[in-house]
Amino acid sequence: MLVDIDFKDRHVFVFGGTTGINLGIADAFARRGARITVASRKAENVEAAQVRLGAHGGEVFGVCADVRDFDAVGRAFAASVERFGPIDVLVSGAAGNFLCEAKDMSANGFKVVVDIDLIGSFHVMRQAYAHLRRPGAAVINITAPQSYIPMRYQAHACAAKAGVDQLTRVLALEWGGEGIRINSISPGPIEGTEGAKRLMAPTEADQVRAAARVPLQRFGVPEDIANLALFLASPYASYISGALIPCDGGGALESVKSTLELAGQAGAS
Ligand code: HXC
Ligand code: NAP
């Protein structure tokens, strides 16, 4: 069930919005009447997302751009603004991840994730800045519990997502005076997504085990994240800026507990 907030004729731009969680967010805004732009690297993903989002009857624009390419990101914003006007809601969620112990990770393996997640987020927000509606624009960064919980085999993503959350806070300070709000959403494991498959639930049995560690006893679904994004973008959230909001069934609390337990075990031995 999606929360009932109207975004009719608002321009919502979702970078990395062609698959998974971010596509779920774009879909939720499309259902509520927004004009949607989605952008990512692969033409086949952009085309498929356009078809899915267009089925709700509204206007959809798709554009191919790699967040690592500052100029391409700028061109994507220019093209979408020419079509739909200033951006009311910007969601920045392009990311890459894989599991690899730091001692085995190549310099390029570390760099590629930092380039996509952190530098890419800066490119997106920096290039969007001129096009954000003022006052009133809402920016939402999609980060992860990795930003504040150290996780084995994810040195690259932990470092990158921590950086993204600091960007959220700094830009909330710098852009608040212009009436632009910026927040981060930190999703827990979300069913059926690439991230969950890669990191914790390659099989159904793995998912069942991982879900049992979530206090609410289930993985999230894309609508859980979309509902929070709808709220954060709405006037109901008009006094919320610079916040990092977990949407994870309480999972981060359990991870913190596990980390502390592990530390306790290490101390006891
Ligand atoms: C070790 C790896 C690796 C792996 C890639 N590399 N995969 N190293 N283990 N599994 C290394 C490569 O060897 C190479 O280093 C470097 O990383 C760059 O690899 P490329 O394949 O050339 O990069 P590229 O084509 O740009 O692809 C980027 C990518 C890819 C991140 C590696 O996986 C991708 O496009 N991912 C997007 C989709 C995705 O990851 N979605 C999940 C997001 S989930 P060398 O030294 O050989 O050159 C998420 C958090 C979820 O973000 C949190 C859940 C709780
Ligand atoms: P996903 O389906 O792989 O989504 C990633 C999106 O980013 C895709 O649209 C991808 O499209 C795009 N992208 C990747 N690299 C890009 C680049 N260099 N330039 C432009 N676009 C790029 O992953 P997901 O699991 O749904 O994750 C979405 C977001 O949620 C990420 O920020 C992730 O860190 C976060 N998150 C996910 C989970 C989870 O359980 N899945 C949990 C916590 C946080 P192209 O391949 O076409 O470029």
CSV table of C-alpha atoms and ligand atoms in Angstrom, one decimal:
chain,number,residue,atom,x,y,z
A,1,MET,CA,0.0,0.0,0.0
A,2,LEU,CA,1.4,3.4,-1.0
A,3,VAL,CA,0.8,6.6,1.0
A,4,ASP,CA,-1.7,8.9,-0.5
A,5,ILE,CA,0.1,12.1,-1.5
A,6,ASP,CA,-0.4,13.9,-4.8
A,7,PHE,CA,2.6,14.8,-7.0
A,8,LYS,CA,0.6,15.8,-10.0
A,9,ASP,CA,2.8,17.6,-12.6
A,10,ARG,CA,5.8,17.7,-10.2
A,11,HIS,CA,9.1,16.9,-11.9
A,12,VAL,CA,10.7,14.0,-10.1
A,13,PHE,CA,14.2,12.9,-11.3
A,14,VAL,CA,15.5,9.5,-10.2
A,15,PHE,CA,19.2,8.9,-11.0
A,16,GLY,CA,19.8,5.2,-11.0
A,17,GLY,CA,16.0,4.8,-11.3
A,18,THR,CA,15.7,2.1,-13.8
A,19,THR,CA,15.8,-1.1,-11.6
A,20,GLY,CA,15.2,-2.3,-8.1
A,21,ILE,CA,14.5,0.0,-5.2
A,22,ASN,CA,15.0,3.2,-7.2
A,23,LEU,CA,12.6,2.0,-9.9
A,24,GLY,CA,10.1,1.3,-7.1
A,25,ILE,CA,10.5,4.9,-6.0
A,26,ALA,CA,10.0,6.2,-9.5
A,27,ASP,CA,6.9,4.0,-9.9
A,28,ALA,CA,5.4,5.4,-6.7
A,29,PHE,CA,5.8,9.0,-7.9
A,30,ALA,CA,4.5,8.1,-11.4
A,31,ARG,CA,1.4,6.6,-9.8
A,32,ARG,CA,0.8,9.9,-8.0
A,33,GLY,CA,0.8,11.9,-11.2
A,34,ALA,CA,4.4,13.2,-11.3
A,35,ARG,CA,6.4,13.8,-14.5
A,36,ILE,CA,9.3,11.3,-14.2
A,37,THR,CA,12.8,11.3,-15.5
A,38,VAL,CA,14.9,8.2,-14.9
A,39,ALA,CA,18.6,7.9,-15.8
A,40,SER,CA,21.1,5.1,-15.7
A,41,ARG,CA,23.9,3.6,-17.8
A,42,LYS,CA,22.2,0.9,-19.8
A,43,ALA,CA,19.8,1.7,-22.6
A,44,GLU,CA,17.9,-1.6,-22.1
A,45,ASN,CA,17.2,-0.7,-18.5
A,46,VAL,CA,16.2,2.9,-19.4
A,47,GLU,CA,13.8,1.6,-22.1
A,48,ALA,CA,12.2,-1.0,-19.9
A,49,ALA,CA,11.7,1.5,-17.0
A,50,GLN,CA,10.1,4.0,-19.4
A,51,VAL,CA,7.6,1.3,-20.5
A,52,ARG,CA,6.8,0.3,-16.9
A,53,LEU,CA,6.4,3.9,-15.7
A,54,GLY,CA,4.5,5.1,-18.7
A,55,ALA,CA,1.9,2.5,-18.1
A,56,HIS,CA,0.5,4.7,-15.3
A,57,GLY,CA,-0.5,7.2,-18.0
A,58,GLY,CA,1.8,10.1,-17.1
A,59,GLU,CA,4.8,11.7,-18.8
A,60,VAL,CA,8.1,9.8,-18.6
A,61,PHE,CA,11.5,10.7,-19.9
A,62,GLY,CA,14.5,8.3,-19.9
A,63,VAL,CA,18.1,9.2,-20.4
A,64,CYS,CA,21.4,7.2,-20.5
A,65,ALA,CA,24.2,8.6,-18.3
A,66,ASP,CA,26.9,7.2,-16.1
A,67,VAL,CA,27.1,9.1,-12.8
A,68,ARG,CA,30.9,8.9,-13.1
A,69,ASP,CA,30.8,11.2,-16.1
A,70,PHE,CA,30.3,14.7,-14.7
A,71,ASP,CA,29.5,16.2,-18.1
A,72,ALA,CA,27.1,13.4,-19.1
A,73,VAL,CA,25.2,13.9,-15.8
A,74,GLY,CA,25.0,17.6,-16.6
A,75,ARG,CA,23.6,16.9,-20.1
A,76,ALA,CA,21.0,14.5,-18.6
A,77,PHE,CA,19.7,17.2,-16.3
A,78,ALA,CA,19.7,19.8,-19.0
A,79,ALA,CA,17.6,17.6,-21.3
A,80,SER,CA,15.1,16.7,-18.6
A,81,VAL,CA,14.6,20.2,-17.5
A,82,GLU,CA,14.1,21.4,-21.0
A,83,ARG,CA,11.3,18.9,-21.2
A,84,PHE,CA,9.6,19.0,-17.7
A,85,GLY,CA,10.9,22.3,-16.1
A,86,PRO,CA,12.7,22.7,-12.7
A,87,ILE,CA,13.2,19.6,-10.6
A,88,ASP,CA,10.8,19.3,-7.6
A,89,VAL,CA,12.2,16.0,-6.3
A,90,LEU,CA,15.7,14.6,-7.0
A,91,VAL,CA,16.4,11.0,-5.9
A,92,SER,CA,20.0,9.9,-6.2
A,93,GLY,CA,20.5,6.2,-5.9
A,94,ALA,CA,22.9,4.8,-8.4
A,95,ALA,CA,25.3,2.4,-6.7
A,96,GLY,CA,27.5,-0.6,-7.2
A,97,ASN,CA,28.7,-3.3,-4.7
A,98,PHE,CA,30.3,-6.7,-4.5
A,99,LEU,CA,31.7,-8.7,-1.6
A,100,CYS,CA,35.4,-8.8,-1.4
A,101,GLU,CA,37.8,-8.8,1.6
A,102,ALA,CA,39.9,-5.6,1.7
A,103,LYS,CA,43.2,-7.5,1.5
A,104,ASP,CA,42.1,-9.1,-1.8
A,105,MET,CA,40.4,-6.0,-3.3
A,106,SER,CA,42.2,-4.3,-6.2
A,107,ALA,CA,42.8,-0.6,-6.1
A,108,ASN,CA,40.4,-0.3,-9.0
A,109,GLY,CA,37.8,-2.5,-7.3
A,110,PHE,CA,37.8,0.0,-4.3
A,111,LYS,CA,37.8,3.0,-6.6
A,112,VAL,CA,35.0,1.8,-8.9
A,113,VAL,CA,32.5,1.7,-6.0
A,114,VAL,CA,33.6,5.0,-4.5
A,115,ASP,CA,33.4,6.5,-8.0
A,116,ILE,CA,29.8,5.4,-8.5
A,117,ASP,CA,28.4,5.8,-5.0
A,118,LEU,CA,30.2,8.8,-3.6
A,119,ILE,CA,31.7,10.8,-6.4
A,120,GLY,CA,28.7,9.9,-8.5
A,121,SER,CA,26.4,11.3,-5.8
A,122,PHE,CA,28.4,14.5,-5.8
A,123,HIS,CA,28.2,14.8,-9.6
A,124,VAL,CA,24.4,14.3,-9.4
A,125,MET,CA,23.7,16.9,-6.7
A,126,ARG,CA,26.2,19.4,-8.1
A,127,GLN,CA,24.8,19.2,-11.6
A,128,ALA,CA,21.2,19.3,-10.3
A,129,TYR,CA,21.8,22.3,-8.1
A,130,ALA,CA,21.0,24.9,-10.8
A,131,HIS,CA,17.9,23.1,-11.8
A,132,LEU,CA,16.3,22.5,-8.4
A,133,ARG,CA,13.0,24.4,-7.7
A,134,ARG,CA,13.6,27.0,-5.0
A,135,PRO,CA,12.1,27.2,-2.5
A,136,GLY,CA,10.6,23.7,-2.2
A,137,ALA,CA,12.9,21.2,-3.8
A,138,ALA,CA,13.5,17.9,-2.0
A,139,VAL,CA,16.7,15.8,-2.5
A,140,ILE,CA,16.8,12.2,-1.3
A,141,ASN,CA,20.0,10.2,-1.3
A,142,ILE,CA,19.6,6.4,-1.1
A,143,THR,CA,22.4,5.2,1.1
A,144,ALA,CA,22.6,2.0,3.2
A,145,PRO,CA,23.3,0.8,6.8
A,146,GLN,CA,26.9,0.4,5.5
A,147,SER,CA,27.3,4.1,6.0
A,148,TYR,CA,27.4,3.7,9.8
A,149,ILE,CA,27.8,0.0,10.4
A,150,PRO,CA,31.1,-1.5,9.5
A,151,MET,CA,30.5,-4.6,7.4
A,152,ARG,CA,33.1,-7.2,6.5
A,153,TYR,CA,34.0,-7.5,2.7
A,154,GLN,CA,32.5,-4.1,2.0
A,155,ALA,CA,35.3,-1.6,2.7
A,156,HIS,CA,34.5,0.2,-0.5
A,157,ALA,CA,30.7,0.5,0.0
A,158,CYS,CA,31.0,1.4,3.7
A,159,ALA,CA,33.5,4.2,2.9
A,160,ALA,CA,31.5,5.5,0.0
A,161,LYS,CA,28.0,5.4,1.7
A,162,ALA,CA,29.4,7.1,4.8
A,163,GLY,CA,30.7,9.9,2.5
A,164,VAL,CA,27.2,10.2,0.8
A,165,ASP,CA,25.6,10.7,4.2
A,166,GLN,CA,28.1,13.4,5.1
A,167,LEU,CA,27.3,15.1,1.7
A,168,THR,CA,23.6,15.0,2.7
A,169,ARG,CA,24.4,16.8,5.9
A,170,VAL,CA,26.8,19.4,4.4
A,171,LEU,CA,24.5,20.2,1.5
A,172,ALA,CA,21.5,20.5,4.0
A,173,LEU,CA,23.6,23.2,5.7
A,174,GLU,CA,24.6,25.0,2.5
A,175,TRP,CA,21.4,24.8,0.5
A,176,GLY,CA,18.8,25.1,3.4
A,177,GLY,CA,18.7,28.8,3.0
A,178,GLU,CA,17.4,28.5,-0.5
A,179,GLY,CA,14.5,26.3,0.6
A,180,ILE,CA,16.1,23.0,-0.6
A,181,ARG,CA,15.8,20.0,1.8
A,182,ILE,CA,18.2,17.1,1.6
A,183,ASN,CA,17.8,13.8,3.4
A,184,SER,CA,19.2,10.2,3.2
A,185,ILE,CA,17.2,7.0,3.3
A,186,SER,CA,19.0,3.9,4.5
A,187,PRO,CA,17.1,0.9,3.3
A,188,GLY,CA,17.5,-2.5,5.0
A,189,PRO,CA,17.5,-5.6,2.8
A,190,ILE,CA,14.8,-5.3,0.2
A,191,GLU,CA,13.3,-8.4,-1.4
A,192,GLY,CA,14.0,-9.3,-5.0
A,193,THR,CA,16.7,-6.6,-5.5
A,194,GLU,CA,20.2,-6.9,-6.9
A,195,GLY,CA,21.7,-5.6,-3.7
A,196,ALA,CA,20.0,-8.1,-1.5
A,197,LYS,CA,20.9,-10.9,-3.9
A,198,ARG,CA,24.6,-9.9,-4.1
A,199,LEU,CA,25.1,-9.3,-0.4
A,200,MET,CA,23.0,-11.5,1.7
A,201,ALA,CA,20.4,-13.5,0.0
A,202,PRO,CA,21.6,-15.3,-3.1
A,203,THR,CA,19.2,-18.1,-2.4
A,204,GLU,CA,15.7,-18.3,-0.8
A,205,ALA,CA,17.1,-20.2,2.1
A,206,ASP,CA,19.7,-17.4,2.7
A,207,GLN,CA,16.8,-14.9,2.6
A,208,VAL,CA,14.8,-16.8,5.2
A,209,ARG,CA,17.9,-16.9,7.5
A,210,ALA,CA,18.7,-13.2,6.9
A,211,ALA,CA,15.0,-12.2,7.5
A,212,ALA,CA,15.0,-13.9,10.9
A,213,ARG,CA,17.7,-11.5,12.0
A,214,VAL,CA,15.5,-8.5,11.2
A,215,PRO,CA,13.4,-7.4,14.3
A,216,LEU,CA,10.3,-7.2,12.1
A,217,GLN,CA,11.1,-10.7,10.8
A,218,ARG,CA,11.0,-9.9,7.1
A,219,PHE,CA,12.9,-8.3,4.2
A,220,GLY,CA,11.4,-5.0,3.1
A,221,VAL,CA,9.7,-4.5,-0.2
A,222,PRO,CA,10.4,-1.6,-2.6
A,223,GLU,CA,7.1,0.0,-1.6
A,224,ASP,CA,8.4,0.4,2.0
A,225,ILE,CA,11.2,2.6,0.7
A,226,ALA,CA,8.9,4.4,-1.8
A,227,ASN,CA,6.5,5.3,1.0
A,228,LEU,CA,9.3,7.0,2.9
A,229,ALA,CA,10.5,8.8,-0.2
A,230,LEU,CA,6.9,10.0,-0.9
A,231,PHE,CA,6.7,11.4,2.6
A,232,LEU,CA,10.1,13.0,2.6
A,233,ALA,CA,9.3,14.7,-0.7
A,234,SER,CA,6.0,16.0,0.5
A,235,PRO,CA,5.0,19.1,2.5
A,236,TYR,CA,4.4,16.8,5.5
A,237,ALA,CA,8.2,16.6,5.8
A,238,SER,CA,8.8,20.4,5.3
A,239,TYR,CA,10.8,20.7,8.5
A,240,ILE,CA,13.0,17.6,7.9
A,241,SER,CA,16.4,18.2,6.4
A,242,GLY,CA,19.9,16.7,6.9
A,243,ALA,CA,18.4,13.5,8.3
A,244,LEU,CA,19.5,9.9,7.8
A,245,ILE,CA,16.4,7.8,8.1
A,246,PRO,CA,16.7,4.0,8.3
A,247,CYS,CA,13.8,2.0,6.7
A,248,ASP,CA,14.9,-1.4,7.7
A,249,GLY,CA,12.5,-3.1,10.0
A,250,GLY,CA,14.8,-2.3,12.9
A,251,GLY,CA,17.6,-4.3,11.2
A,252,ALA,CA,20.4,-1.7,11.9
A,253,LEU,CA,19.7,-2.0,15.6
A,254,GLU,CA,20.2,-5.8,15.4
A,255,SER,CA,23.4,-5.4,13.4
A,256,VAL,CA,24.7,-3.0,16.0
A,257,LYS,CA,23.9,-5.5,18.7
A,258,SER,CA,25.6,-8.3,16.7
A,259,THR,CA,28.7,-6.1,16.3
A,260,LEU,CA,28.7,-5.4,20.0
A,261,GLU,CA,28.3,-9.1,20.8
A,262,LEU,CA,31.1,-10.0,18.5
A,263,ALA,CA,33.3,-7.3,20.2
A,264,GLY,CA,32.3,-8.8,23.6
A,265,GLN,CA,33.2,-12.3,22.4
A,266,ALA,CA,36.5,-11.0,21.1
A,267,GLY,CA,37.2,-9.3,24.4
A,268,ALA,CA,36.2,-12.4,26.4
A,269,SER,CA,38.6,-14.7,24.5
B,1,HXC,C1,36.3,-8.5,-6.6
B,1,HXC,C2,35.6,-7.1,-8.4
B,1,HXC,C3,34.3,-7.8,-8.4
B,1,HXC,C4,34.1,-8.8,-7.4
B,1,HXC,C5,34.3,-6.2,-9.9
B,1,HXC,N1,35.5,-6.2,-9.3
B,1,HXC,N2,33.6,-7.2,-9.3
B,1,HXC,N3,36.6,-7.5,-7.5
B,1,HXC,N4,35.1,-9.1,-6.6
B,1,HXC,N5,33.0,-9.5,-7.4
B,1,HXC,C6,36.7,-5.3,-9.7
B,1,HXC,C7,37.2,-5.6,-11.1
B,1,HXC,O1,38.1,-6.7,-11.1
B,1,HXC,C8,37.9,-4.3,-11.5
B,1,HXC,O2,39.1,-4.2,-10.9
B,1,HXC,C9,37.0,-3.3,-10.8
B,1,HXC,O3,36.2,-4.0,-9.8
B,1,HXC,C10,36.0,-2.7,-11.8
B,1,HXC,O4,35.2,-3.7,-12.4
B,1,HXC,P1,34.4,-3.5,-13.7
B,1,HXC,O5,33.6,-4.7,-13.9
B,1,HXC,O6,35.3,-3.0,-14.8
B,1,HXC,O7,33.5,-2.2,-13.3
B,1,HXC,P2,32.1,-1.7,-14.0
B,1,HXC,O8,31.8,-2.4,-15.3
B,1,HXC,O9,32.2,-0.3,-13.9
B,1,HXC,O10,31.0,-2.2,-12.9
B,1,HXC,C11,30.8,-1.7,-11.6
B,1,HXC,C12,30.5,-2.8,-10.6
B,1,HXC,C13,29.4,-3.7,-11.1
B,1,HXC,C14,30.2,-2.1,-9.3
B,1,HXC,C15,31.8,-3.6,-10.4
B,1,HXC,O11,29.1,-4.7,-10.2
B,1,HXC,C16,28.1,-2.9,-11.3
B,1,HXC,O12,27.9,-2.3,-12.3
B,1,HXC,N6,27.2,-2.9,-10.3
B,1,HXC,C17,25.9,-2.1,-10.4
B,1,HXC,C18,24.8,-2.9,-9.8
B,1,HXC,C19,24.9,-3.2,-8.3
B,1,HXC,O13,26.1,-3.5,-7.9
B,1,HXC,N7,23.8,-3.2,-7.6
B,1,HXC,C20,23.8,-3.5,-6.2
B,1,HXC,C21,23.8,-2.2,-5.4
B,1,HXC,S1,23.6,-2.7,-3.7
B,1,HXC,P3,40.5,-4.5,-11.7
B,1,HXC,O14,41.6,-4.3,-10.7
B,1,HXC,O15,40.4,-6.0,-12.2
B,1,HXC,O16,40.5,-3.6,-12.9
B,1,HXC,C22,24.3,-1.7,-2.7
B,1,HXC,C23,24.2,-1.8,-1.2
B,1,HXC,C24,23.2,-2.7,-0.7
B,1,HXC,O17,24.9,-0.7,-3.2
B,1,HXC,C25,23.1,-2.8,0.8
B,1,HXC,C26,22.3,-4.0,1.3
B,1,HXC,C27,22.1,-4.0,2.8
B,2,NAP,P1,20.2,-2.0,-8.5
B,2,NAP,O1,18.9,-2.6,-8.9
B,2,NAP,O2,21.4,-2.6,-9.0
B,2,NAP,O3,20.1,-0.4,-8.8
B,2,NAP,C1,21.1,0.3,-9.1
B,2,NAP,C2,20.7,1.4,-10.2
B,2,NAP,O4,21.8,2.3,-10.4
B,2,NAP,C3,20.3,0.8,-11.5
B,2,NAP,O5,19.3,1.5,-12.1
B,2,NAP,C4,21.6,0.9,-12.3
B,2,NAP,O6,21.3,0.9,-13.7
B,2,NAP,C5,22.1,2.3,-11.8
B,2,NAP,N1,23.5,2.4,-11.9
B,2,NAP,C6,24.5,1.6,-11.4
B,2,NAP,N2,25.7,2.1,-11.7
B,2,NAP,C7,25.5,3.3,-12.4
B,2,NAP,C8,26.3,4.3,-12.9
B,2,NAP,N3,27.7,4.2,-12.9
B,2,NAP,N4,25.7,5.4,-13.5
B,2,NAP,C9,24.4,5.5,-13.5
B,2,NAP,N5,23.6,4.6,-13.0
B,2,NAP,C10,24.1,3.5,-12.5
B,2,NAP,O7,20.3,-2.0,-6.9
B,2,NAP,P2,19.3,-2.0,-5.7
B,2,NAP,O8,19.7,-3.2,-4.9
B,2,NAP,O9,17.9,-1.7,-6.1
B,2,NAP,O10,19.9,-0.7,-4.9
B,2,NAP,C11,19.4,0.6,-5.1
B,2,NAP,C12,19.9,1.5,-4.1
B,2,NAP,O11,19.5,1.1,-2.8
B,2,NAP,C13,21.4,1.7,-4.1
B,2,NAP,O12,21.8,3.0,-3.8
B,2,NAP,C14,21.8,0.7,-2.9
B,2,NAP,O13,23.1,1.1,-2.4
B,2,NAP,C15,20.7,1.0,-2.0
B,2,NAP,N6,20.4,-0.1,-1.0
B,2,NAP,C16,19.9,-1.3,-1.5
B,2,NAP,C17,19.6,-2.3,-0.6
B,2,NAP,C18,19.0,-3.6,-1.0
B,2,NAP,O14,18.6,-4.4,-0.2
B,2,NAP,N7,18.9,-3.8,-2.3
B,2,NAP,C19,19.8,-2.1,0.8
B,2,NAP,C20,20.4,-0.9,1.2
B,2,NAP,C21,20.7,0.1,0.3
B,2,NAP,P3,22.3,0.6,-14.9
B,2,NAP,O15,22.9,-0.7,-14.6
B,2,NAP,O16,21.5,0.7,-16.1
B,2,NAP,O17,23.3,1.8,-14.8
